[in-house]
Amino acid sequence: MDMLEPSADEIRDWGNSVTQFMIDYLGGLRDRPAYRHTSSREIRSGLDLKLPIKGTDFDSLLKIFRETIVPFSRQNAHPRMFGYVQSPGTPIGAFADLLASTLNANLTIWRSAPAPVELERLTIDWIRQILGFTPEAGGLFVSGGSMANLAALAAARQTKEHSLGRLRMYASSATHFSITKAAALLGIGRENVQHIAVDEHFKMRTDDLIAKINTDLEAGYVPFCVVGNAGTVDTGAVDPLREIRDVANRFQLWMHVDGSYGAFAVLAQSATKLFAGMEQADSIALDPHKWLYLPVDVGCVIYRHPEIARATFAHEAEYTRMFGEEADEAFVCWDYGPELSRRFRALKVWMLLKGVGLDRLSEAIESNLACARHLESMVRASDDFEMVAPVELSIFCFRHVPVQLRNESPEAIDAFNERLLVALQRDGSSYLSNATLGGRFALRGCALNYRTTLRDMEILLDDLRRVAKSLLSRA
């Protein structure tokens, strides 16, 4: 057997084995723990650590994947994997990744991958329409929200004359750290990201935004960009995007929206009104590998005026020069983002949108929103849980306050919930992450899985009560 170039029969056998694994894995998700407590030593004990000189047959490789990799991974497709903002992935996306890797297109310029580039441009335009941007808008698929934010802020920086002074940008205190990281990487500096206060719903306060811009102008800084959130990563809050656009217009600022988590919830009728003004942004970052349920990695950046991005990223070199091409066929992907080599990420986005359709996606997103609201209603009706932030999209922040702790200090309740989180994760039935809100520790979950049901939210509270009872009995 030549593992580098297997025969048709061997490829067929490999494919059948992998497909059977997928069937068994997805069919048994609810029977698996969402997470299994382990250690580096335990995982490495199941791996051969010697540098491989001779090859290994495919069945042996798949056996190691099935017996060592899968059990000791976090099961992100599990219906009660509520930690972080984690997509479950989809079978159609997994097959699309296989097909994309088989073709192995490199989407650098149109001539390098004509049909894949056309498919990407078509799919980007579908996303543009979903968001309500004007027909002139365009963009690219990138690795994720962090890269999308970096690309958008690089374009934003292009709009101001650097020699005027120190650039200044503005984002709420709830904004994802990738914004500050992008500022550092772009030479703007972490210290030149002004964090704007949030209100009791964790949304940006535009009065504080205006005050900080005016203070910076008086001090000789050059304000150039304001970042609004279409779903913060800690509470799911959507900033007042229309008001932020008005402020951006007043001070001639680039308006960027980080919609990595929440922007695709615009498809859900019950949430659409929250995103008013998003379509007026100069750029937006999105993650199809979040609320389009796709497997990582695929992020997206959309520019309202793509020519500004081209002025930012275009680079001419003799070995990339094109001859005799019409405008469409001369499209250069690297002119609109930081990456040169780019895999065919668009295929899984296209296959999902075309295969599933917006109606079914809207239903799935509405179901996630309903799950978070159901959790909130149960917490508010209980006498042993309390909400720490209101539910706006599908993120829920709350904590457990058993009767034994009701008269304890906030610090003691924080410490108990920290222990409870660790114990819940090790228990494996449900998985939450955490957030610190108003100085208090919160259990934090995100419903972002089309498999999750209202019953799963009830099981989550049952799991917390059960694990907490065990903790308190040992105290």
Coordinates of C-alpha atoms in Angstrom, one line a residue:
M1 CA 0.0 0.0 0.0
D2 CA 1.3 3.4 -1.0
M3 CA 0.0 5.8 1.7
L4 CA 1.1 8.8 -0.4
E5 CA -0.9 7.7 -3.5
P6 CA -3.5 5.1 -2.5
S7 CA -5.5 3.2 -5.1
A8 CA -9.1 3.9 -5.9
D9 CA -10.2 0.9 -3.7
E10 CA -8.1 2.1 -0.8
I11 CA -9.6 5.7 -1.0
R12 CA -13.0 4.1 -1.1
D13 CA -12.3 2.1 2.0
W14 CA -10.9 5.1 3.8
G15 CA -13.9 7.1 2.9
N16 CA -16.3 4.4 4.1
S17 CA -14.5 4.2 7.4
V18 CA -14.5 7.9 8.0
T19 CA -18.2 8.2 7.0
Q20 CA -19.1 5.4 9.4
F21 CA -17.1 7.2 12.1
M22 CA -19.1 10.4 11.5
I23 CA -22.4 8.5 11.6
D24 CA -21.5 6.8 14.9
Y25 CA -20.1 10.0 16.4
L26 CA -23.0 12.2 15.6
G27 CA -25.5 9.5 16.5
G28 CA -24.0 9.1 20.0
L29 CA -23.4 12.7 20.9
R30 CA -25.9 12.8 23.8
D31 CA -24.3 9.7 25.3
R32 CA -20.9 11.3 25.4
P33 CA -19.7 13.7 28.1
A34 CA -19.4 17.3 26.8
Y35 CA -15.9 17.4 28.3
R36 CA -13.6 14.9 29.9
H37 CA -11.1 16.0 32.5
T38 CA -7.6 14.9 31.5
S39 CA -3.9 15.8 31.4
S40 CA -1.2 16.1 28.9
R41 CA 0.5 13.0 30.3
E42 CA -2.7 10.9 29.9
I43 CA -3.2 12.0 26.3
R44 CA 0.5 11.5 25.3
S45 CA 0.3 8.0 26.8
G46 CA -2.0 7.1 23.9
L47 CA 0.3 8.4 21.3
D48 CA 3.5 7.0 19.8
L49 CA 6.0 9.9 20.4
K50 CA 8.8 8.6 18.2
L51 CA 9.5 10.4 15.0
P52 CA 7.9 8.1 12.3
I53 CA 10.4 6.7 9.9
K54 CA 8.2 4.0 8.4
G55 CA 4.5 4.6 7.6
T56 CA 1.4 3.3 9.3
D57 CA -1.8 2.0 7.7
F58 CA -4.9 4.2 7.6
D59 CA -7.0 1.9 9.9
S60 CA -4.4 2.3 12.6
L61 CA -4.4 6.1 12.2
L62 CA -8.2 6.2 12.4
K63 CA -8.1 3.9 15.5
I64 CA -5.8 6.4 17.3
F65 CA -8.1 9.3 16.3
R66 CA -11.2 7.4 17.5
E67 CA -9.7 6.1 20.8
T68 CA -7.3 8.9 21.8
I69 CA -8.2 12.2 20.0
V70 CA -12.0 12.0 20.2
P71 CA -12.5 11.0 23.8
F72 CA -10.0 13.6 25.1
S73 CA -11.4 16.5 23.1
R74 CA -14.1 18.9 24.1
Q75 CA -17.2 17.8 22.3
N76 CA -18.2 21.0 20.6
A77 CA -21.1 19.5 18.8
H78 CA -22.7 18.3 22.1
P79 CA -26.1 20.0 22.7
R80 CA -25.1 21.2 26.1
M81 CA -21.7 22.6 25.1
F82 CA -22.5 26.1 26.3
G83 CA -19.0 27.3 26.8
Y84 CA -17.6 30.2 24.8
V85 CA -19.2 31.0 21.4
Q86 CA -18.8 27.6 20.0
S87 CA -20.3 26.3 16.8
P88 CA -21.2 22.6 16.6
G89 CA -20.2 22.3 12.9
T90 CA -22.4 20.6 10.4
P91 CA -22.1 17.4 8.3
I92 CA -22.5 19.5 5.1
G93 CA -19.7 21.7 6.2
A94 CA -17.5 18.8 7.0
F95 CA -18.0 17.3 3.6
A96 CA -17.4 20.7 2.0
D97 CA -14.0 20.9 3.8
L98 CA -13.2 17.5 2.4
L99 CA -14.1 18.5 -1.1
A100 CA -12.2 21.8 -0.7
S101 CA -9.1 20.0 0.5
T102 CA -9.3 17.5 -2.4
L103 CA -9.4 20.3 -4.9
N104 CA -6.8 22.2 -2.9
A105 CA -7.5 25.5 -4.6
N106 CA -5.4 28.5 -3.5
L107 CA -7.6 31.6 -3.7
T108 CA -5.0 34.3 -4.3
I109 CA -6.2 35.8 -7.6
W110 CA -8.9 34.9 -10.1
R111 CA -6.5 33.1 -12.5
S112 CA -5.2 30.8 -9.7
A113 CA -8.7 29.5 -8.9
P114 CA -11.3 30.9 -11.3
A115 CA -14.4 29.0 -10.1
P116 CA -13.6 29.1 -6.4
V117 CA -12.9 32.9 -6.5
E118 CA -16.2 33.4 -8.4
L119 CA -18.0 31.3 -5.8
E120 CA -16.4 33.3 -3.0
R121 CA -17.5 36.6 -4.6
L122 CA -21.0 35.3 -5.0
T123 CA -21.2 34.0 -1.4
I124 CA -19.8 37.3 -0.1
D125 CA -22.5 39.1 -2.0
W126 CA -25.2 36.8 -0.4
I127 CA -23.8 37.8 3.0
R128 CA -23.9 41.4 2.0
Q129 CA -27.6 41.1 1.2
I130 CA -28.3 39.3 4.5
L131 CA -26.7 42.3 6.3
G132 CA -28.5 44.9 4.2
F133 CA -25.3 46.6 2.9
T134 CA -25.4 48.4 -0.5
P135 CA -24.5 46.6 -3.7
E136 CA -21.1 48.3 -3.8
A137 CA -20.0 46.6 -0.7
G138 CA -17.6 43.6 -0.9
G139 CA -15.2 41.6 1.2
L140 CA -13.3 38.3 1.8
F141 CA -13.4 35.2 3.8
V142 CA -10.6 35.1 6.4
S143 CA -9.6 32.7 9.2
G144 CA -11.9 34.2 11.8
G145 CA -13.1 37.3 13.6
S146 CA -9.7 38.3 14.8
M147 CA -8.3 38.4 11.3
A148 CA -11.5 40.2 10.1
N149 CA -11.1 42.9 12.8
L150 CA -7.4 43.3 11.9
A151 CA -8.2 43.8 8.2
A152 CA -11.0 46.2 8.9
L153 CA -9.0 48.4 11.3
A154 CA -6.1 48.4 8.8
A155 CA -8.5 49.9 6.2
A156 CA -9.9 52.3 8.8
R157 CA -6.4 53.6 9.6
Q158 CA -5.9 54.3 5.8
T159 CA -8.6 57.0 6.1
K160 CA -6.6 59.4 8.3
E161 CA -3.3 61.2 7.7
H162 CA -0.9 59.7 10.2
S163 CA 1.3 62.8 10.4
L164 CA -1.5 64.8 12.0
G165 CA -0.8 63.2 15.3
R166 CA -1.5 60.1 17.4
L167 CA -4.4 58.0 16.2
R168 CA -7.1 57.2 18.6
M169 CA -9.9 54.6 18.3
Y170 CA -12.9 53.8 20.5
A171 CA -14.6 50.6 21.7
S172 CA -16.8 49.7 24.6
S173 CA -15.3 48.1 27.7
A174 CA -17.1 44.9 26.6
T175 CA -15.4 44.7 23.2
H176 CA -13.5 41.5 22.3
F177 CA -9.7 41.6 23.0
S178 CA -8.9 41.1 19.4
I179 CA -9.7 44.7 18.7
T180 CA -7.0 45.9 21.1
K181 CA -4.7 43.2 19.8
A182 CA -5.2 44.5 16.2
A183 CA -4.4 48.0 17.4
A184 CA -1.1 46.7 18.8
L185 CA -0.2 44.8 15.6
L186 CA -1.1 47.7 13.4
G187 CA 1.2 50.1 15.3
I188 CA -1.7 52.2 16.6
G189 CA -0.9 51.0 20.1
R190 CA -3.0 49.4 22.8
E191 CA -2.9 52.6 24.8
N192 CA -4.7 54.4 22.0
V193 CA -7.8 52.3 22.2
Q194 CA -10.2 54.3 24.4
H195 CA -12.6 52.1 26.3
I196 CA -16.1 53.5 26.5
A197 CA -18.4 52.9 29.4
V198 CA -21.4 50.7 29.1
D199 CA -24.9 51.1 30.6
E200 CA -26.8 48.7 32.8
H201 CA -27.5 46.5 29.7
F202 CA -23.8 46.4 28.9
K203 CA -24.3 48.5 25.7
M204 CA -21.9 51.3 24.7
R205 CA -22.9 54.7 26.2
T206 CA -22.7 57.2 23.3
D207 CA -22.6 60.2 25.8
D208 CA -19.3 58.8 27.1
L209 CA -18.1 58.2 23.5
I210 CA -18.7 61.8 22.6
A211 CA -17.0 63.1 25.8
K212 CA -13.9 61.0 25.2
I213 CA -13.6 62.0 21.5
N214 CA -13.9 65.7 22.5
T215 CA -11.3 65.3 25.2
D216 CA -8.9 63.6 22.8
L217 CA -9.4 66.3 20.2
E218 CA -8.5 68.9 22.7
A219 CA -5.4 66.9 23.7
G220 CA -4.2 66.8 20.1
Y221 CA -5.1 63.2 19.3
V222 CA -6.6 62.1 15.9
P223 CA -9.8 60.1 16.4
F224 CA -10.2 57.8 13.4
C225 CA -12.4 54.8 14.3
V226 CA -15.3 53.7 16.5
V227 CA -16.1 50.0 17.0
G228 CA -19.6 48.9 17.8
N229 CA -20.6 45.4 18.9
A230 CA -23.3 43.3 17.2
G231 CA -23.4 40.9 20.2
T232 CA -20.6 41.2 22.8
V233 CA -18.8 38.0 23.7
D234 CA -19.6 38.3 27.4
T235 CA -23.3 39.1 27.5
G236 CA -24.4 39.2 23.9
A237 CA -25.3 42.9 24.1
V238 CA -25.9 44.8 20.8
D239 CA -24.6 48.4 20.9
P240 CA -26.9 51.2 19.7
L241 CA -25.5 51.0 16.2
R242 CA -27.6 53.8 14.7
E243 CA -26.5 56.2 17.4
I244 CA -22.9 55.2 16.9
R245 CA -23.2 55.9 13.2
D246 CA -24.5 59.4 14.0
V247 CA -21.5 60.0 16.2
A248 CA -19.1 58.6 13.6
N249 CA -20.6 61.0 11.0
R250 CA -20.3 63.9 13.4
F251 CA -16.6 63.4 13.9
Q252 CA -15.7 61.8 10.5
L253 CA -14.8 58.5 12.0
W254 CA -14.7 55.0 10.4
M255 CA -17.5 52.9 12.0
H256 CA -16.5 49.2 12.3
V257 CA -18.9 46.6 13.7
D258 CA -17.6 43.5 15.4
G259 CA -20.5 41.1 14.6
S260 CA -18.3 37.9 14.9
Y261 CA -20.8 36.4 17.3
G262 CA -24.1 38.0 16.8
A263 CA -24.5 39.6 13.4
F264 CA -26.1 36.6 11.7
A265 CA -28.9 36.7 14.3
V266 CA -30.3 39.5 12.0
L267 CA -31.9 36.5 10.2
A268 CA -34.1 35.8 13.3
Q269 CA -37.2 37.9 13.1
S270 CA -37.4 38.4 16.9
A271 CA -33.9 39.9 16.9
T272 CA -33.8 41.9 13.6
K273 CA -34.6 45.2 15.1
L274 CA -31.6 45.1 17.5
F275 CA -29.3 45.4 14.5
A276 CA -30.7 48.7 13.0
G277 CA -27.8 50.7 11.8
M278 CA -25.5 47.8 11.2
E279 CA -25.9 48.1 7.5
Q280 CA -24.5 51.6 7.6
A281 CA -21.1 50.5 9.0
D282 CA -17.9 51.1 7.0
S283 CA -16.8 47.5 7.8
I284 CA -18.0 44.5 9.7
A285 CA -16.4 41.3 11.0
L286 CA -18.5 38.1 11.0
D287 CA -17.8 34.5 11.8
P288 CA -19.8 32.0 9.7
H289 CA -18.1 29.4 11.9
K290 CA -20.3 30.7 14.7
W291 CA -23.9 31.4 13.9
L292 CA -23.9 29.7 10.5
Y293 CA -22.9 26.6 12.5
L294 CA -20.0 25.9 10.2
P295 CA -16.8 24.1 11.2
V296 CA -13.8 26.3 11.9
D297 CA -12.2 28.1 10.3
V298 CA -14.1 30.7 8.3
G299 CA -14.5 34.3 9.2
C300 CA -15.6 37.2 7.0
V301 CA -14.9 40.9 6.6
I302 CA -17.2 43.1 4.6
Y303 CA -16.2 46.7 3.5
R304 CA -18.8 49.3 2.5
H305 CA -16.3 50.8 0.1
P306 CA -13.9 48.0 -0.9
E307 CA -11.6 50.5 -2.8
I308 CA -10.4 51.7 0.6
A309 CA -9.3 48.2 1.5
R310 CA -7.6 47.9 -1.8
A311 CA -5.6 51.1 -1.1
T312 CA -4.6 49.5 2.2
F313 CA -3.5 46.0 1.0
A314 CA -2.6 46.2 -2.7
H315 CA 0.9 45.3 -3.4
E316 CA 2.4 45.1 -6.9
A317 CA 5.3 42.8 -7.8
E318 CA 6.6 41.6 -11.1
Y319 CA 5.8 37.9 -10.4
T320 CA 2.2 38.7 -9.7
R321 CA 1.6 41.0 -12.7
M322 CA -1.4 40.1 -14.9
F323 CA -1.7 40.5 -18.6
G324 CA -4.7 40.8 -20.9
E325 CA -7.4 40.2 -18.3
E326 CA -10.8 41.9 -18.1
A327 CA -11.8 43.6 -14.8
D328 CA -13.6 40.5 -13.3
E329 CA -10.9 38.1 -14.3
A330 CA -8.2 40.4 -12.9
F331 CA -9.7 40.2 -9.4
V332 CA -6.9 40.0 -6.8
C333 CA -7.9 38.6 -3.4
W334 CA -4.8 39.7 -1.5
D335 CA -5.7 43.3 -2.4
Y336 CA -8.5 43.2 0.1
G337 CA -6.9 41.5 3.1
P338 CA -3.7 40.4 4.8
E339 CA -3.5 36.9 3.6
L340 CA -1.8 35.6 0.4
S341 CA -2.4 31.8 0.6
R342 CA -6.1 31.2 1.2
R343 CA -7.9 27.9 1.3
F344 CA -11.3 27.4 -0.3
R345 CA -13.3 28.5 2.7
A346 CA -16.2 29.8 0.6
L347 CA -17.2 26.3 -0.5
K348 CA -18.7 25.3 2.9
V349 CA -20.4 28.7 3.3
W350 CA -22.0 28.4 -0.2
M351 CA -23.0 24.7 0.4
L352 CA -24.6 25.6 3.7
L353 CA -26.5 28.6 2.4
K354 CA -27.5 26.9 -0.8
G355 CA -28.3 23.5 0.8
V356 CA -30.0 24.6 4.0
G357 CA -31.6 27.9 2.9
L358 CA -32.2 31.1 5.0
D359 CA -35.7 29.9 6.2
R360 CA -34.2 26.9 8.0
L361 CA -31.2 28.9 9.3
S362 CA -33.6 31.5 10.7
E363 CA -35.6 28.8 12.5
A364 CA -32.4 27.4 14.0
I365 CA -31.2 30.8 15.2
E366 CA -34.7 31.5 16.7
S367 CA -34.5 28.2 18.5
N368 CA -31.2 29.2 20.1
L369 CA -32.6 32.6 21.2
A370 CA -35.6 30.8 22.6
C371 CA -33.4 28.5 24.6
A372 CA -31.5 31.4 26.2
R373 CA -34.8 33.1 27.1
H374 CA -36.2 29.9 28.6
L375 CA -33.1 29.7 30.8
E376 CA -33.6 33.3 31.9
S377 CA -37.3 32.7 32.7
M378 CA -36.4 29.6 34.8
V379 CA -33.7 31.5 36.6
R380 CA -35.9 34.4 37.4
A381 CA -38.7 32.0 38.7
S382 CA -36.3 30.1 40.9
D383 CA -35.2 30.8 44.5
D384 CA -31.6 29.5 44.1
F385 CA -30.4 31.1 40.8
E386 CA -30.1 34.8 39.8
M387 CA -29.4 36.5 36.5
V388 CA -26.2 38.7 36.3
A389 CA -27.1 40.3 32.9
P390 CA -30.2 40.4 30.8
V391 CA -30.5 38.0 27.9
E392 CA -30.4 39.8 24.5
L393 CA -29.3 37.2 22.0
S394 CA -28.3 33.6 23.1
I395 CA -25.7 34.3 25.8
F396 CA -26.9 33.9 29.4
C397 CA -25.0 35.0 32.5
F398 CA -26.2 33.9 35.9
R399 CA -25.1 32.3 39.1
H400 CA -26.2 29.8 41.7
V401 CA -27.1 31.0 45.2
P402 CA -28.3 28.0 47.2
V403 CA -30.2 28.7 50.4
Q404 CA -27.1 27.9 52.5
L405 CA -25.2 30.8 50.9
R406 CA -28.0 33.4 50.7
N407 CA -26.6 35.4 53.6
E408 CA -23.0 35.1 52.6
S409 CA -20.9 37.9 51.2
P410 CA -20.7 38.5 47.5
E411 CA -17.1 37.4 47.6
A412 CA -18.1 34.1 49.1
I413 CA -20.8 33.6 46.5
D414 CA -18.3 34.4 43.8
A415 CA -15.9 31.8 45.2
F416 CA -18.6 29.1 45.4
N417 CA -19.6 29.7 41.7
E418 CA -16.0 29.4 40.6
R419 CA -15.7 26.1 42.3
L420 CA -19.1 25.1 40.9
L421 CA -18.0 25.9 37.3
V422 CA -14.9 23.7 37.6
A423 CA -16.9 20.9 39.1
L424 CA -19.6 21.2 36.4
Q425 CA -17.0 21.1 33.6
R426 CA -15.4 18.0 35.2
D427 CA -18.8 16.3 35.6
G428 CA -19.2 16.4 31.8
S429 CA -23.0 16.5 31.4
S430 CA -23.1 20.2 30.7
Y431 CA -20.4 22.8 30.0
L432 CA -20.3 26.5 30.9
S433 CA -17.7 29.2 30.8
N434 CA -17.5 32.3 32.9
A435 CA -17.5 36.1 32.8
T436 CA -16.8 38.9 35.3
L437 CA -19.6 41.5 35.2
G438 CA -19.8 44.5 37.5
G439 CA -17.0 43.0 39.5
R440 CA -18.9 39.8 40.1
F441 CA -18.2 36.3 38.9
A442 CA -20.9 34.8 36.6
L443 CA -21.6 31.5 35.1
R444 CA -21.8 32.1 31.3
G445 CA -23.3 30.1 28.6
C446 CA -24.1 30.5 24.9
A447 CA -26.7 28.5 23.0
L448 CA -25.3 28.2 19.5
N449 CA -26.2 24.7 18.5
Y450 CA -29.2 23.6 16.3
R451 CA -29.4 20.4 18.4
T452 CA -30.0 22.2 21.7
T453 CA -33.6 22.1 23.0
L454 CA -35.5 23.7 25.8
R455 CA -35.1 20.5 27.7
D456 CA -31.4 20.9 27.6
M457 CA -31.7 24.2 29.4
E458 CA -33.6 22.4 32.1
I459 CA -31.0 19.7 32.3
L460 CA -28.3 22.4 32.7
L461 CA -30.0 23.7 35.9
D462 CA -30.5 20.2 37.2
D463 CA -26.8 19.5 36.6
L464 CA -25.8 22.6 38.5
R465 CA -28.0 21.8 41.4
R466 CA -26.7 18.2 41.5
V467 CA -23.1 19.2 41.3
A468 CA -23.6 22.1 43.8
K469 CA -25.2 19.7 46.3
S470 CA -22.2 17.5 46.2
L471 CA -19.9 20.5 46.7
L472 CA -21.8 21.7 49.7
S473 CA -22.0 18.3 51.3
R474 CA -18.2 18.1 51.2
A475 CA -17.7 21.6 52.6

